Amino acid sequence: MVVDVTLDPELCMGSGDCVRIAPAAFHLDDDAGVSRPTPGAATTELDVLREAARSCPTQAISLARDGIVLHASSAGGRPGSAPR
């Protein structure tokens, strides 16, 4: 199933934890100093995406599927709720 992966660049500090955990889903944008989701993020295994999101030191990563939030960034809603 396809997962909608978003990353809040205002929260991201570019630690690269998500890239180390899910290299097919994230890459480090050296120019901007933040991580970015890749096209492969949507089809990366959900458990791997969840681990990357939970490991983010600033909680900048949000995950959703079929309109249901699976993991919210610090700026997002609660898991299991509809996105804002």
PDB file of N, CA and C in Angstrom:
ATOM      1  N   MET A   1       0.839  -1.188   0.000  1.00  0.00           N
ATOM      2  CA  MET A   1       0.000   0.000   0.000  1.00  0.00           C
ATOM      3  C   MET A   1       0.882   1.249   0.000  1.00  0.00           C
ATOM      4  N   VAL A   2       0.396   2.269  -0.652  1.00  0.00           N
ATOM      5  CA  VAL A   2       1.142   3.511  -0.783  1.00  0.00           C
ATOM      6  C   VAL A   2       0.982   4.367   0.475  1.00  0.00           C
ATOM      7  N   VAL A   3       2.095   4.894   0.946  1.00  0.00           N
ATOM      8  CA  VAL A   3       2.111   5.752   2.126  1.00  0.00           C
ATOM      9  C   VAL A   3       2.513   7.157   1.685  1.00  0.00           C
ATOM     10  N   ASP A   4       1.779   8.159   2.167  1.00  0.00           N
ATOM     11  CA  ASP A   4       2.107   9.553   1.904  1.00  0.00           C
ATOM     12  C   ASP A   4       3.124   9.985   2.948  1.00  0.00           C
ATOM     13  N   VAL A   5       4.337  10.307   2.500  1.00  0.00           N
ATOM     14  CA  VAL A   5       5.429  10.695   3.390  1.00  0.00           C
ATOM     15  C   VAL A   5       5.703  12.179   3.195  1.00  0.00           C
ATOM     16  N   THR A   6       5.623  12.943   4.273  1.00  0.00           N
ATOM     17  CA  THR A   6       5.958  14.359   4.203  1.00  0.00           C
ATOM     18  C   THR A   6       6.990  14.675   5.281  1.00  0.00           C
ATOM     19  N   LEU A   7       7.777  15.680   5.001  1.00  0.00           N
ATOM     20  CA  LEU A   7       8.816  16.095   5.930  1.00  0.00           C
ATOM     21  C   LEU A   7       8.757  17.614   6.026  1.00  0.00           C
ATOM     22  N   ASP A   8       8.626  18.119   7.230  1.00  0.00           N
ATOM     23  CA  ASP A   8       8.533  19.555   7.450  1.00  0.00           C
ATOM     24  C   ASP A   8       9.941  20.149   7.452  1.00  0.00           C
ATOM     25  N   PRO A   9      10.310  20.905   6.403  1.00  0.00           N
ATOM     26  CA  PRO A   9      11.666  21.458   6.339  1.00  0.00           C
ATOM     27  C   PRO A   9      11.946  22.500   7.423  1.00  0.00           C
ATOM     28  N   GLU A  10      10.892  23.053   8.006  1.00  0.00           N
ATOM     29  CA  GLU A  10      11.085  24.013   9.095  1.00  0.00           C
ATOM     30  C   GLU A  10      11.510  23.306  10.392  1.00  0.00           C
ATOM     31  N   LEU A  11      11.116  22.038  10.531  1.00  0.00           N
ATOM     32  CA  LEU A  11      11.483  21.259  11.713  1.00  0.00           C
ATOM     33  C   LEU A  11      12.773  20.469  11.520  1.00  0.00           C
ATOM     34  N   CYS A  12      13.017  20.026  10.292  1.00  0.00           N
ATOM     35  CA  CYS A  12      14.176  19.169  10.014  1.00  0.00           C
ATOM     36  C   CYS A  12      15.476  19.910  10.283  1.00  0.00           C
ATOM     37  N   MET A  13      16.406  19.222  10.966  1.00  0.00           N
ATOM     38  CA  MET A  13      17.724  19.797  11.233  1.00  0.00           C
ATOM     39  C   MET A  13      18.823  19.101  10.430  1.00  0.00           C
ATOM     40  N   GLY A  14      18.416  18.154   9.565  1.00  0.00           N
ATOM     41  CA  GLY A  14      19.379  17.489   8.690  1.00  0.00           C
ATOM     42  C   GLY A  14      20.287  16.490   9.371  1.00  0.00           C
ATOM     43  N   SER A  15      19.809  15.844  10.428  1.00  0.00           N
ATOM     44  CA  SER A  15      20.638  14.868  11.147  1.00  0.00           C
ATOM     45  C   SER A  15      20.968  13.653  10.279  1.00  0.00           C
ATOM     46  N   GLY A  16      20.099  13.327   9.333  1.00  0.00           N
ATOM     47  CA  GLY A  16      20.321  12.187   8.449  1.00  0.00           C
ATOM     48  C   GLY A  16      19.904  10.857   9.028  1.00  0.00           C
ATOM     49  N   ASP A  17      19.292  10.844  10.210  1.00  0.00           N
ATOM     50  CA  ASP A  17      18.848   9.578  10.806  1.00  0.00           C
ATOM     51  C   ASP A  17      17.889   8.851   9.869  1.00  0.00           C
ATOM     52  N   CYS A  18      16.961   9.577   9.254  1.00  0.00           N
ATOM     53  CA  CYS A  18      15.995   8.951   8.355  1.00  0.00           C
ATOM     54  C   CYS A  18      16.684   8.340   7.139  1.00  0.00           C
ATOM     55  N   VAL A  19      17.731   9.000   6.649  1.00  0.00           N
ATOM     56  CA  VAL A  19      18.474   8.493   5.493  1.00  0.00           C
ATOM     57  C   VAL A  19      19.196   7.200   5.849  1.00  0.00           C
ATOM     58  N   ARG A  20      19.766   7.135   7.039  1.00  0.00           N
ATOM     59  CA  ARG A  20      20.456   5.911   7.466  1.00  0.00           C
ATOM     60  C   ARG A  20      19.485   4.753   7.641  1.00  0.00           C
ATOM     61  N   ILE A  21      18.294   5.032   8.153  1.00  0.00           N
ATOM     62  CA  ILE A  21      17.312   3.975   8.416  1.00  0.00           C
ATOM     63  C   ILE A  21      16.570   3.563   7.152  1.00  0.00           C
ATOM     64  N   ALA A  22      16.226   4.536   6.312  1.00  0.00           N
ATOM     65  CA  ALA A  22      15.421   4.263   5.114  1.00  0.00           C
ATOM     66  C   ALA A  22      16.030   4.983   3.903  1.00  0.00           C
ATOM     67  N   PRO A  23      17.177   4.511   3.414  1.00  0.00           N
ATOM     68  CA  PRO A  23      17.851   5.199   2.311  1.00  0.00           C
ATOM     69  C   PRO A  23      17.059   5.238   1.011  1.00  0.00           C
ATOM     70  N   ALA A  24      16.132   4.307   0.817  1.00  0.00           N
ATOM     71  CA  ALA A  24      15.297   4.337  -0.386  1.00  0.00           C
ATOM     72  C   ALA A  24      14.182   5.376  -0.267  1.00  0.00           C
ATOM     73  N   ALA A  25      13.938   5.853   0.948  1.00  0.00           N
ATOM     74  CA  ALA A  25      12.814   6.758   1.185  1.00  0.00           C
ATOM     75  C   ALA A  25      13.230   8.211   1.394  1.00  0.00           C
ATOM     76  N   PHE A  26      14.479   8.450   1.799  1.00  0.00           N
ATOM     77  CA  PHE A  26      14.923   9.812   2.111  1.00  0.00           C
ATOM     78  C   PHE A  26      16.318  10.059   1.562  1.00  0.00           C
ATOM     79  N   HIS A  27      16.599  11.310   1.256  1.00  0.00           N
ATOM     80  CA  HIS A  27      17.961  11.714   0.900  1.00  0.00           C
ATOM     81  C   HIS A  27      18.245  13.048   1.564  1.00  0.00           C
ATOM     82  N   LEU A  28      19.515  13.306   1.797  1.00  0.00           N
ATOM     83  CA  LEU A  28      19.920  14.555   2.423  1.00  0.00           C
ATOM     84  C   LEU A  28      20.188  15.586   1.338  1.00  0.00           C
ATOM     85  N   ASP A  29      19.472  16.694   1.397  1.00  0.00           N
ATOM     86  CA  ASP A  29      19.667  17.807   0.472  1.00  0.00           C
ATOM     87  C   ASP A  29      20.776  18.678   1.058  1.00  0.00           C
ATOM     88  N   ASP A  30      21.979  18.504   0.555  1.00  0.00           N
ATOM     89  CA  ASP A  30      23.141  19.206   1.105  1.00  0.00           C
ATOM     90  C   ASP A  30      23.015  20.723   0.968  1.00  0.00           C
ATOM     91  N   ASP A  31      22.402  21.182  -0.112  1.00  0.00           N
ATOM     92  CA  ASP A  31      22.253  22.626  -0.317  1.00  0.00           C
ATOM     93  C   ASP A  31      21.335  23.261   0.715  1.00  0.00           C
ATOM     94  N   ALA A  32      20.232  22.571   1.039  1.00  0.00           N
ATOM     95  CA  ALA A  32      19.253  23.103   1.990  1.00  0.00           C
ATOM     96  C   ALA A  32      19.559  22.686   3.430  1.00  0.00           C
ATOM     97  N   GLY A  33      20.372  21.655   3.601  1.00  0.00           N
ATOM     98  CA  GLY A  33      20.710  21.181   4.941  1.00  0.00           C
ATOM     99  C   GLY A  33      19.593  20.421   5.620  1.00  0.00           C
ATOM    100  N   VAL A  34      18.689  19.843   4.820  1.00  0.00           N
ATOM    101  CA  VAL A  34      17.569  19.074   5.368  1.00  0.00           C
ATOM    102  C   VAL A  34      17.403  17.785   4.579  1.00  0.00           C
ATOM    103  N   SER A  35      16.679  16.839   5.160  1.00  0.00           N
ATOM    104  CA  SER A  35      16.335  15.616   4.454  1.00  0.00           C
ATOM    105  C   SER A  35      15.093  15.868   3.605  1.00  0.00           C
ATOM    106  N   ARG A  36      14.943  15.062   2.567  1.00  0.00           N
ATOM    107  CA  ARG A  36      13.777  15.154   1.687  1.00  0.00           C
ATOM    108  C   ARG A  36      13.294  13.737   1.373  1.00  0.00           C
ATOM    109  N   PRO A  37      11.977  13.535   1.283  1.00  0.00           N
ATOM    110  CA  PRO A  37      11.477  12.231   0.844  1.00  0.00           C
ATOM    111  C   PRO A  37      11.838  12.005  -0.633  1.00  0.00           C
ATOM    112  N   THR A  38      12.093  10.770  -0.993  1.00  0.00           N
ATOM    113  CA  THR A  38      12.363  10.408  -2.385  1.00  0.00           C
ATOM    114  C   THR A  38      11.086   9.823  -2.989  1.00  0.00           C
ATOM    115  N   PRO A  39      11.038   9.672  -4.309  1.00  0.00           N
ATOM    116  CA  PRO A  39       9.869   9.006  -4.916  1.00  0.00           C
ATOM    117  C   PRO A  39       9.660   7.589  -4.361  1.00  0.00           C
ATOM    118  N   GLY A  40      10.734   6.931  -3.929  1.00  0.00           N
ATOM    119  CA  GLY A  40      10.627   5.584  -3.380  1.00  0.00           C
ATOM    120  C   GLY A  40      10.008   5.524  -1.995  1.00  0.00           C
ATOM    121  N   ALA A  41       9.826   6.669  -1.370  1.00  0.00           N
ATOM    122  CA  ALA A  41       9.259   6.691  -0.016  1.00  0.00           C
ATOM    123  C   ALA A  41       7.855   6.103   0.023  1.00  0.00           C
ATOM    124  N   ALA A  42       7.068   6.375  -0.990  1.00  0.00           N
ATOM    125  CA  ALA A  42       5.667   5.936  -1.005  1.00  0.00           C
ATOM    126  C   ALA A  42       5.520   4.419  -0.965  1.00  0.00           C
ATOM    127  N   THR A  43       6.517   3.708  -1.450  1.00  0.00           N
ATOM    128  CA  THR A  43       6.416   2.245  -1.500  1.00  0.00           C
ATOM    129  C   THR A  43       7.393   1.540  -0.551  1.00  0.00           C
ATOM    130  N   THR A  44       8.053   2.298   0.296  1.00  0.00           N
ATOM    131  CA  THR A  44       8.929   1.707   1.314  1.00  0.00           C
ATOM    132  C   THR A  44       8.063   1.040   2.380  1.00  0.00           C
ATOM    133  N   GLU A  45       8.555  -0.045   2.950  1.00  0.00           N
ATOM    134  CA  GLU A  45       7.784  -0.775   3.972  1.00  0.00           C
ATOM    135  C   GLU A  45       7.402   0.157   5.116  1.00  0.00           C
ATOM    136  N   LEU A  46       6.156   0.038   5.551  1.00  0.00           N
ATOM    137  CA  LEU A  46       5.624   0.913   6.589  1.00  0.00           C
ATOM    138  C   LEU A  46       6.440   0.829   7.879  1.00  0.00           C
ATOM    139  N   ASP A  47       6.869  -0.357   8.275  1.00  0.00           N
ATOM    140  CA  ASP A  47       7.656  -0.496   9.507  1.00  0.00           C
ATOM    141  C   ASP A  47       8.962   0.290   9.429  1.00  0.00           C
ATOM    142  N   VAL A  48       9.576   0.310   8.256  1.00  0.00           N
ATOM    143  CA  VAL A  48      10.824   1.048   8.069  1.00  0.00           C
ATOM    144  C   VAL A  48      10.548   2.551   8.140  1.00  0.00           C
ATOM    145  N   LEU A  49       9.465   2.996   7.501  1.00  0.00           N
ATOM    146  CA  LEU A  49       9.092   4.412   7.554  1.00  0.00           C
ATOM    147  C   LEU A  49       8.767   4.845   8.983  1.00  0.00           C
ATOM    148  N   ARG A  50       8.056   4.000   9.702  1.00  0.00           N
ATOM    149  CA  ARG A  50       7.733   4.329  11.103  1.00  0.00           C
ATOM    150  C   ARG A  50       8.993   4.449  11.946  1.00  0.00           C
ATOM    151  N   GLU A  51       9.939   3.547  11.745  1.00  0.00           N
ATOM    152  CA  GLU A  51      11.191   3.617  12.494  1.00  0.00           C
ATOM    153  C   GLU A  51      11.930   4.915  12.169  1.00  0.00           C
ATOM    154  N   ALA A  52      11.962   5.286  10.901  1.00  0.00           N
ATOM    155  CA  ALA A  52      12.619   6.537  10.503  1.00  0.00           C
ATOM    156  C   ALA A  52      11.910   7.735  11.130  1.00  0.00           C
ATOM    157  N   ALA A  53      10.590   7.731  11.107  1.00  0.00           N
ATOM    158  CA  ALA A  53       9.823   8.851  11.673  1.00  0.00           C
ATOM    159  C   ALA A  53      10.029   8.946  13.186  1.00  0.00           C
ATOM    160  N   ARG A  54      10.000   7.819  13.859  1.00  0.00           N
ATOM    161  CA  ARG A  54      10.192   7.818  15.321  1.00  0.00           C
ATOM    162  C   ARG A  54      11.615   8.232  15.698  1.00  0.00           C
ATOM    163  N   SER A  55      12.579   7.942  14.833  1.00  0.00           N
ATOM    164  CA  SER A  55      13.984   8.254  15.118  1.00  0.00           C
ATOM    165  C   SER A  55      14.339   9.705  14.824  1.00  0.00           C
ATOM    166  N   CYS A  56      13.474  10.408  14.133  1.00  0.00           N
ATOM    167  CA  CYS A  56      13.754  11.803  13.789  1.00  0.00           C
ATOM    168  C   CYS A  56      13.843  12.639  15.069  1.00  0.00           C
ATOM    169  N   PRO A  57      14.997  13.282  15.328  1.00  0.00           N
ATOM    170  CA  PRO A  57      15.148  14.021  16.581  1.00  0.00           C
ATOM    171  C   PRO A  57      14.216  15.221  16.718  1.00  0.00           C
ATOM    172  N   THR A  58      13.716  15.740  15.599  1.00  0.00           N
ATOM    173  CA  THR A  58      12.809  16.891  15.670  1.00  0.00           C
ATOM    174  C   THR A  58      11.377  16.525  15.309  1.00  0.00           C
ATOM    175  N   GLN A  59      11.133  15.228  15.068  1.00  0.00           N
ATOM    176  CA  GLN A  59       9.798  14.746  14.704  1.00  0.00           C
ATOM    177  C   GLN A  59       9.240  15.512  13.511  1.00  0.00           C
ATOM    178  N   ALA A  60      10.057  15.634  12.456  1.00  0.00           N
ATOM    179  CA  ALA A  60       9.688  16.384  11.259  1.00  0.00           C
ATOM    180  C   ALA A  60       8.940  15.551  10.224  1.00  0.00           C
ATOM    181  N   ILE A  61       8.856  14.222  10.423  1.00  0.00           N
ATOM    182  CA  ILE A  61       8.285  13.324   9.423  1.00  0.00           C
ATOM    183  C   ILE A  61       6.856  12.959   9.772  1.00  0.00           C
ATOM    184  N   SER A  62       5.973  13.047   8.760  1.00  0.00           N
ATOM    185  CA  SER A  62       4.579  12.614   8.904  1.00  0.00           C
ATOM    186  C   SER A  62       4.304  11.497   7.910  1.00  0.00           C
ATOM    187  N   LEU A  63       3.507  10.522   8.345  1.00  0.00           N
ATOM    188  CA  LEU A  63       3.106   9.404   7.498  1.00  0.00           C
ATOM    189  C   LEU A  63       1.593   9.309   7.493  1.00  0.00           C
ATOM    190  N   ALA A  64       1.007   9.084   6.318  1.00  0.00           N
ATOM    191  CA  ALA A  64      -0.442   8.911   6.216  1.00  0.00           C
ATOM    192  C   ALA A  64      -0.737   7.893   5.111  1.00  0.00           C
ATOM    193  N   ARG A  65      -1.857   7.210   5.265  1.00  0.00           N
ATOM    194  CA  ARG A  65      -2.310   6.270   4.241  1.00  0.00           C
ATOM    195  C   ARG A  65      -3.826   6.344   4.185  1.00  0.00           C
ATOM    196  N   ASP A  66      -4.350   6.525   2.996  1.00  0.00           N
ATOM    197  CA  ASP A  66      -5.799   6.607   2.794  1.00  0.00           C
ATOM    198  C   ASP A  66      -6.439   7.657   3.698  1.00  0.00           C
ATOM    199  N   GLY A  67      -5.748   8.794   3.875  1.00  0.00           N
ATOM    200  CA  GLY A  67      -6.297   9.891   4.666  1.00  0.00           C
ATOM    201  C   GLY A  67      -6.182   9.721   6.166  1.00  0.00           C
ATOM    202  N   ILE A  68      -5.570   8.637   6.622  1.00  0.00           N
ATOM    203  CA  ILE A  68      -5.394   8.395   8.055  1.00  0.00           C
ATOM    204  C   ILE A  68      -3.941   8.668   8.429  1.00  0.00           C
ATOM    205  N   VAL A  69      -3.739   9.515   9.430  1.00  0.00           N
ATOM    206  CA  VAL A  69      -2.392   9.831   9.889  1.00  0.00           C
ATOM    207  C   VAL A  69      -1.846   8.636  10.671  1.00  0.00           C
ATOM    208  N   LEU A  70      -0.702   8.130  10.239  1.00  0.00           N
ATOM    209  CA  LEU A  70      -0.049   6.995  10.902  1.00  0.00           C
ATOM    210  C   LEU A  70       1.030   7.468  11.863  1.00  0.00           C
ATOM    211  N   HIS A  71       1.646   8.584  11.528  1.00  0.00           N
ATOM    212  CA  HIS A  71       2.657   9.213  12.391  1.00  0.00           C
ATOM    213  C   HIS A  71       2.649  10.682  12.043  1.00  0.00           C
ATOM    214  N   ALA A  72       2.502  11.524  13.041  1.00  0.00           N
ATOM    215  CA  ALA A  72       2.432  12.966  12.799  1.00  0.00           C
ATOM    216  C   ALA A  72       3.725  13.644  13.210  1.00  0.00           C
ATOM    217  N   SER A  73       4.111  14.650  12.436  1.00  0.00           N
ATOM    218  CA  SER A  73       5.257  15.465  12.825  1.00  0.00           C
ATOM    219  C   SER A  73       4.851  16.305  14.025  1.00  0.00           C
ATOM    220  N   SER A  74       5.801  16.974  14.613  1.00  0.00           N
ATOM    221  CA  SER A  74       5.504  17.856  15.746  1.00  0.00           C
ATOM    222  C   SER A  74       4.492  18.924  15.374  1.00  0.00           C
ATOM    223  N   ALA A  75       4.400  19.238  14.091  1.00  0.00           N
ATOM    224  CA  ALA A  75       3.469  20.261  13.625  1.00  0.00           C
ATOM    225  C   ALA A  75       2.132  19.670  13.186  1.00  0.00           C
ATOM    226  N   GLY A  76       2.010  18.329  13.170  1.00  0.00           N
ATOM    227  CA  GLY A  76       0.817  17.680  12.629  1.00  0.00           C
ATOM    228  C   GLY A  76      -0.177  17.213  13.669  1.00  0.00           C
ATOM    229  N   GLY A  77      -1.139  16.400  13.210  1.00  0.00           N
ATOM    230  CA  GLY A  77      -2.204  15.892  14.076  1.00  0.00           C
ATOM    231  C   GLY A  77      -1.789  14.653  14.847  1.00  0.00           C
ATOM    232  N   ARG A  78      -2.765  13.960  15.425  1.00  0.00           N
ATOM    233  CA  ARG A  78      -2.515  12.753  16.205  1.00  0.00           C
ATOM    234  C   ARG A  78      -2.599  11.536  15.313  1.00  0.00           C
ATOM    235  N   PRO A  79      -1.786  10.482  15.587  1.00  0.00           N
ATOM    236  CA  PRO A  79      -1.909   9.253  14.812  1.00  0.00           C
ATOM    237  C   PRO A  79      -3.334   8.724  14.856  1.00  0.00           C
ATOM    238  N   GLY A  80      -3.822   8.291  13.698  1.00  0.00           N
ATOM    239  CA  GLY A  80      -5.173   7.765  13.590  1.00  0.00           C
ATOM    240  C   GLY A  80      -6.215   8.816  13.262  1.00  0.00           C
ATOM    241  N   SER A  81      -5.826  10.077  13.242  1.00  0.00           N
ATOM    242  CA  SER A  81      -6.783  11.126  12.916  1.00  0.00           C
ATOM    243  C   SER A  81      -6.652  11.506  11.446  1.00  0.00           C
ATOM    244  N   ALA A  82      -7.669  12.165  10.939  1.00  0.00           N
ATOM    245  CA  ALA A  82      -7.605  12.647   9.559  1.00  0.00           C
ATOM    246  C   ALA A  82      -6.650  13.835   9.512  1.00  0.00           C
ATOM    247  N   PRO A  83      -5.893  13.986   8.430  1.00  0.00           N
ATOM    248  CA  PRO A  83      -4.983  15.126   8.350  1.00  0.00           C
ATOM    249  C   PRO A  83      -5.740  16.440   8.351  1.00  0.00           C
ATOM    250  N   ARG A  84      -5.081  17.480   8.824  1.00  0.00           N
ATOM    251  CA  ARG A  84      -5.703  18.809   8.859  1.00  0.00           C
ATOM    252  C   ARG A  84      -5.692  19.441   7.508  1.00  0.00           C
TER     253      ARG A  84
END
